[in-house]
PDB file of C-alpha atoms in Angstrom:
ATOM      1  CA  UNK A  54     -12.135 -11.906  14.981  1.00 92.00           C
ATOM      2  CA  UNK A  55     -14.317 -12.836  11.995  1.00 93.00           C
ATOM      3  CA  UNK A  56     -17.589 -11.260  11.320  1.00 91.00           C
ATOM      4  CA  UNK A  57     -20.558 -11.875   8.915  1.00 94.00           C
ATOM      5  CA  UNK A  58     -21.060  -8.127   9.371  1.00 90.00           C
ATOM      6  CA  UNK A  59     -18.254  -5.995  10.841  1.00 85.00           C
ATOM      7  CA  UNK A  60     -19.325  -3.978  13.844  1.00 84.00           C
ATOM      8  CA  UNK A  61     -19.261  -0.171  13.542  1.00 79.00           C
ATOM      9  CA  UNK A  62     -15.710   0.917  14.346  1.00 76.00           C
ATOM     10  CA  UNK A  63     -15.643   4.512  15.606  1.00 69.00           C
ATOM     11  CA  UNK A  64     -12.689   6.647  14.950  1.00 62.00           C
ATOM     12  CA  UNK A  65     -10.831   4.835  12.176  1.00 63.00           C
ATOM     13  CA  UNK A  66      -9.273   1.693  10.966  1.00 63.00           C
ATOM     14  CA  UNK A  67      -6.283   1.586  13.410  1.00 72.00           C
ATOM     15  CA  UNK A  68      -7.563   1.939  16.977  1.00 76.00           C
ATOM     16  CA  UNK A  69      -5.427   2.275  20.077  1.00 77.00           C
ATOM     17  CA  UNK A  70      -6.902   1.311  23.405  1.00 78.00           C
ATOM     18  CA  UNK A  71      -5.227   2.722  26.561  1.00 70.00           C
ATOM     19  CA  UNK A  72      -6.355   3.165  30.120  1.00 69.00           C
ATOM     20  CA  UNK A  73      -9.940   2.671  31.050  1.00 66.00           C
ATOM     21  CA  UNK A  74      -9.288  -0.832  32.547  1.00 75.00           C
ATOM     22  CA  UNK A  75      -8.140  -2.547  29.248  1.00 75.00           C
ATOM     23  CA  UNK A  76      -6.341  -5.726  30.381  1.00 78.00           C
ATOM     24  CA  UNK A  77      -5.161  -7.250  27.235  1.00 82.00           C
ATOM     25  CA  UNK A  78      -5.912  -5.513  23.856  1.00 83.00           C
ATOM     26  CA  UNK A  79      -3.640  -2.529  23.082  1.00 81.00           C
ATOM     27  CA  UNK A  80      -4.904  -2.006  19.572  1.00 82.00           C
ATOM     28  CA  UNK A  81      -7.007  -3.413  16.808  1.00 84.00           C
ATOM     29  CA  UNK A  82      -7.389  -2.823  13.041  1.00 83.00           C
ATOM     30  CA  UNK A  83      -9.967  -3.551  10.424  1.00 82.00           C
ATOM     31  CA  UNK A  84      -8.082  -6.104   8.412  1.00 79.00           C
ATOM     32  CA  UNK A  85      -8.969  -5.165   4.891  1.00 72.00           C
ATOM     33  CA  UNK A  86      -8.448  -1.372   5.090  1.00 65.00           C
ATOM     34  CA  UNK A  87      -4.860  -1.401   3.779  1.00 61.00           C
ATOM     35  CA  UNK A  88      -5.721  -2.657   0.251  1.00 61.00           C
ATOM     36  CA  UNK A  89      -8.418  -0.009  -0.403  1.00 62.00           C
ATOM     37  CA  UNK A  90      -7.799   3.237  -2.276  1.00 58.00           C
ATOM     38  CA  UNK A  91     -10.042   5.106   0.116  1.00 60.00           C
ATOM     39  CA  UNK A  92     -10.837   3.132   3.338  1.00 55.00           C
ATOM     40  CA  UNK A  93     -13.553   5.623   4.226  1.00 62.00           C
ATOM     41  CA  UNK A  94     -15.692   4.376   1.241  1.00 64.00           C
ATOM     42  CA  UNK A  95     -15.828   0.802   2.510  1.00 65.00           C
ATOM     43  CA  UNK A  96     -19.319  -0.336   3.170  1.00 71.00           C
ATOM     44  CA  UNK A  97     -20.377  -0.508   6.815  1.00 72.00           C
ATOM     45  CA  UNK A  98     -21.770  -3.965   7.817  1.00 75.00           C
ATOM     46  CA  UNK A  99     -19.729  -5.940   5.324  1.00 82.00           C
ATOM     47  CA  UNK A 100     -18.168  -9.346   6.215  1.00 87.00           C
ATOM     48  CA  UNK A 101     -14.657  -8.783   7.537  1.00 84.00           C
ATOM     49  CA  UNK A 102     -12.092  -9.392  10.212  1.00 88.00           C
ATOM     50  CA  UNK A 103     -10.682  -7.384  13.087  1.00 88.00           C
ATOM     51  CA  UNK A 104      -7.040  -8.033  14.046  1.00 88.00           C
ATOM     52  CA  UNK A 105      -6.217  -7.413  17.706  1.00 88.00           C
ATOM     53  CA  UNK A 106      -2.692  -6.963  19.194  1.00 85.00           C
ATOM     54  CA  UNK A 107      -2.506  -8.344  22.764  1.00 84.00           C
ATOM     55  CA  UNK A 108       0.862  -8.163  24.332  1.00 81.00           C
ATOM     56  CA  UNK A 109       1.520  -9.789  27.623  1.00 80.00           C
ATOM     57  CA  UNK A 110       3.401  -7.425  29.908  1.00 72.00           C
ATOM     58  CA  UNK A 111       3.522  -9.638  32.898  1.00 76.00           C
ATOM     59  CA  UNK A 112       6.762 -11.305  33.981  1.00 79.00           C
ATOM     60  CA  UNK A 113       6.901 -14.743  32.407  1.00 82.00           C
ATOM     61  CA  UNK A 114       4.676 -13.689  29.581  1.00 80.00           C
ATOM     62  CA  UNK A 115       5.745 -16.446  27.256  1.00 79.00           C
ATOM     63  CA  UNK A 116       4.875 -19.000  29.984  1.00 86.00           C
ATOM     64  CA  UNK A 117       1.495 -17.413  30.569  1.00 87.00           C
ATOM     65  CA  UNK A 118       0.815 -17.345  26.800  1.00 85.00           C
ATOM     66  CA  UNK A 119       0.948 -21.174  26.724  1.00 86.00           C
ATOM     67  CA  UNK A 120      -0.226 -21.930  30.180  1.00 90.00           C
ATOM     68  CA  UNK A 121      -3.742 -20.462  29.883  1.00 91.00           C
ATOM     69  CA  UNK A 122      -6.110 -22.147  27.400  1.00 92.00           C
ATOM     70  CA  UNK A 123      -7.887 -20.587  24.398  1.00 92.00           C
ATOM     71  CA  UNK A 124     -11.050 -19.837  26.382  1.00 94.00           C
ATOM     72  CA  UNK A 125      -9.090 -17.754  28.858  1.00 93.00           C
ATOM     73  CA  UNK A 126      -7.532 -15.545  26.228  1.00 91.00           C
ATOM     74  CA  UNK A 127     -10.765 -15.333  24.209  1.00 93.00           C
ATOM     75  CA  UNK A 128     -12.691 -14.073  27.234  1.00 93.00           C
ATOM     76  CA  UNK A 129     -10.075 -11.575  28.167  1.00 90.00           C
ATOM     77  CA  UNK A 130      -9.865 -10.275  24.651  1.00 91.00           C
ATOM     78  CA  UNK A 131     -13.634 -10.086  24.225  1.00 93.00           C
ATOM     79  CA  UNK A 132     -13.958  -8.258  27.502  1.00 91.00           C
ATOM     80  CA  UNK A 133     -11.578  -5.566  26.259  1.00 89.00           C
ATOM     81  CA  UNK A 134     -13.187  -5.356  22.864  1.00 90.00           C
ATOM     82  CA  UNK A 135     -16.604  -5.035  24.426  1.00 90.00           C
ATOM     83  CA  UNK A 136     -15.445  -1.870  26.176  1.00 87.00           C
ATOM     84  CA  UNK A 137     -14.355  -0.443  22.786  1.00 85.00           C
ATOM     85  CA  UNK A 138     -17.131  -1.861  20.612  1.00 86.00           C
ATOM     86  CA  UNK A 139     -20.339  -2.628  22.536  1.00 85.00           C
ATOM     87  CA  UNK A 140     -21.697  -4.703  19.641  1.00 88.00           C
ATOM     88  CA  UNK A 141     -18.476  -6.760  19.374  1.00 90.00           C
ATOM     89  CA  UNK A 142     -20.461 -10.036  19.914  1.00 92.00           C
ATOM     90  CA  UNK A 143     -23.053  -9.298  17.294  1.00 91.00           C
ATOM     91  CA  UNK A 144     -22.375 -11.261  13.960  1.00 93.00           C
ATOM     92  CA  UNK A 145     -19.093 -12.687  15.363  1.00 95.00           C
ATOM     93  CA  UNK A 146     -18.550 -15.930  13.510  1.00 96.00           C
ATOM     94  CA  UNK A 147     -15.225 -16.949  14.949  1.00 94.00           C
ATOM     95  CA  UNK A 148     -11.968 -16.105  16.521  1.00 94.00           C
ATOM     96  CA  UNK A 149      -8.518 -17.280  15.425  1.00 93.00           C
ATOM     97  CA  UNK A 150      -6.007 -17.014  18.279  1.00 90.00           C
ATOM     98  CA  UNK A 151      -2.304 -17.109  17.436  1.00 86.00           C
ATOM     99  CA  UNK A 152      -0.210 -17.583  20.582  1.00 79.00           C
ATOM    100  CA  UNK A 153       3.076 -17.262  18.662  1.00 72.00           C
ATOM    101  CA  UNK A 154       4.308 -14.176  20.516  1.00 63.00           C
ATOM    102  CA  UNK A 155       7.485 -12.445  19.448  1.00 62.00           C
ATOM    103  CA  UNK A 156      10.159 -10.706  21.153  1.00 61.00           C
ATOM    104  CA  UNK A 157       9.064  -7.125  20.734  1.00 63.00           C
ATOM    105  CA  UNK A 158      10.042  -5.015  23.689  1.00 66.00           C
ATOM    106  CA  UNK A 159       7.591  -3.126  25.730  1.00 65.00           C
ATOM    107  CA  UNK A 160       9.289   0.145  26.401  1.00 66.00           C
ATOM    108  CA  UNK A 161       8.608   0.925  30.104  1.00 71.00           C
ATOM    109  CA  UNK A 162       9.421   4.254  31.828  1.00 77.00           C
ATOM    110  CA  UNK A 163      13.130   4.823  31.952  1.00 80.00           C
ATOM    111  CA  UNK A 164      14.022   2.415  29.089  1.00 77.00           C
ATOM    112  CA  UNK A 165      14.331   4.890  26.121  1.00 76.00           C
ATOM    113  CA  UNK A 166      17.176   6.802  27.888  1.00 81.00           C
ATOM    114  CA  UNK A 167      18.339   4.265  30.379  1.00 83.00           C
ATOM    115  CA  UNK A 168      21.354   1.966  30.950  1.00 87.00           C
ATOM    116  CA  UNK A 169      19.548  -1.157  29.692  1.00 81.00           C
ATOM    117  CA  UNK A 170      18.891   0.265  26.237  1.00 81.00           C
ATOM    118  CA  UNK A 171      22.477   1.638  26.096  1.00 83.00           C
ATOM    119  CA  UNK A 172      23.819  -1.769  26.895  1.00 84.00           C
ATOM    120  CA  UNK A 173      21.509  -3.487  24.444  1.00 80.00           C
ATOM    121  CA  UNK A 174      23.083  -1.333  21.626  1.00 82.00           C
ATOM    122  CA  UNK A 175      26.646  -2.523  22.397  1.00 86.00           C
ATOM    123  CA  UNK A 176      28.110  -4.963  19.936  1.00 87.00           C
ATOM    124  CA  UNK A 177      29.215  -8.389  21.260  1.00 87.00           C
ATOM    125  CA  UNK A 178      32.465  -9.183  19.638  1.00 84.00           C
ATOM    126  CA  UNK A 179      31.817  -9.321  15.834  1.00 81.00           C
ATOM    127  CA  UNK A 180      28.032  -9.323  16.393  1.00 86.00           C
ATOM    128  CA  UNK A 181      26.126  -5.997  15.856  1.00 86.00           C
ATOM    129  CA  UNK A 182      22.553  -5.961  16.996  1.00 83.00           C
ATOM    130  CA  UNK A 183      20.082  -4.478  14.539  1.00 81.00           C
ATOM    131  CA  UNK A 184      16.586  -4.720  16.191  1.00 77.00           C
ATOM    132  CA  UNK A 185      14.408  -1.649  16.351  1.00 73.00           C
ATOM    133  CA  UNK A 186      13.785  -2.407  20.062  1.00 73.00           C
ATOM    134  CA  UNK A 187      17.391  -1.264  20.971  1.00 76.00           C
ATOM    135  CA  UNK A 188      16.484   2.271  19.779  1.00 76.00           C
ATOM    136  CA  UNK A 189      13.746   2.546  22.533  1.00 71.00           C
ATOM    137  CA  UNK A 190      10.456   1.927  20.691  1.00 70.00           C
ATOM    138  CA  UNK A 191       9.834  -0.730  18.053  1.00 68.00           C
ATOM    139  CA  UNK A 192       8.975   1.067  14.765  1.00 73.00           C
ATOM    140  CA  UNK A 193      10.042   0.877  11.138  1.00 74.00           C
ATOM    141  CA  UNK A 194      11.959   4.231  11.345  1.00 79.00           C
ATOM    142  CA  UNK A 195      13.921   2.959  14.350  1.00 79.00           C
ATOM    143  CA  UNK A 196      14.646  -0.367  12.630  1.00 80.00           C
ATOM    144  CA  UNK A 197      16.163   1.464   9.571  1.00 85.00           C
ATOM    145  CA  UNK A 198      18.415   3.657  11.669  1.00 85.00           C
ATOM    146  CA  UNK A 199      19.644   0.787  13.858  1.00 85.00           C
ATOM    147  CA  UNK A 200      20.249  -1.443  10.803  1.00 87.00           C
ATOM    148  CA  UNK A 201      22.455   1.355   9.287  1.00 89.00           C
ATOM    149  CA  UNK A 202      24.432   1.703  12.448  1.00 88.00           C
ATOM    150  CA  UNK A 203      24.937  -2.056  12.692  1.00 88.00           C
ATOM    151  CA  UNK A 204      26.020  -2.314   9.045  1.00 90.00           C
ATOM    152  CA  UNK A 205      28.468   0.468   9.548  1.00 90.00           C
ATOM    153  CA  UNK A 206      29.931  -1.311  12.563  1.00 89.00           C
ATOM    154  CA  UNK A 207      30.222  -4.570  10.681  1.00 88.00           C
ATOM    155  CA  UNK A 208      31.728  -2.801   7.650  1.00 89.00           C
ATOM    156  CA  UNK A 209      34.547  -1.282   9.801  1.00 88.00           C
ATOM    157  CA  UNK A 210      35.316  -4.789  11.294  1.00 85.00           C
ATOM    158  CA  UNK A 211      35.561  -6.706   8.076  1.00 81.00           C
ATOM    159  CA  UNK A 212      36.831  -4.025   5.736  1.00 67.00           C
TER     160      UNK A 212
END
């Protein structure tokens, strides 16, 4: 979401939205904060971009991603963002929508310690899986540990 003047973002630069009827957006971030020495010193009302993450948890999510047109997703995202930022429409100059999607798991209750995750960790012949998702929750820390385990497995098979 591009702005000639960014809306006031309460709470911080990485904002999580849960409950309260949010249908699409789970989190959003002020896109230029990471390159700043002290993000708190950035001028309010400057031009900028908000990046939103909008997972599709419904069955057939990839199909839905492409079935519905740009206007459908734009309205759904704006409705959520309006709940978080009442002035989200002010100074909005454009929205870029990337419907790429990616295979990040959405850990549902029971997954982190359940059979499905245990099965996902099992090697398939000479293939060792090294995705952070198989450790329960997608995160860098999980990816590192899973990659080490997969490398160790492969090492024992070829060494």
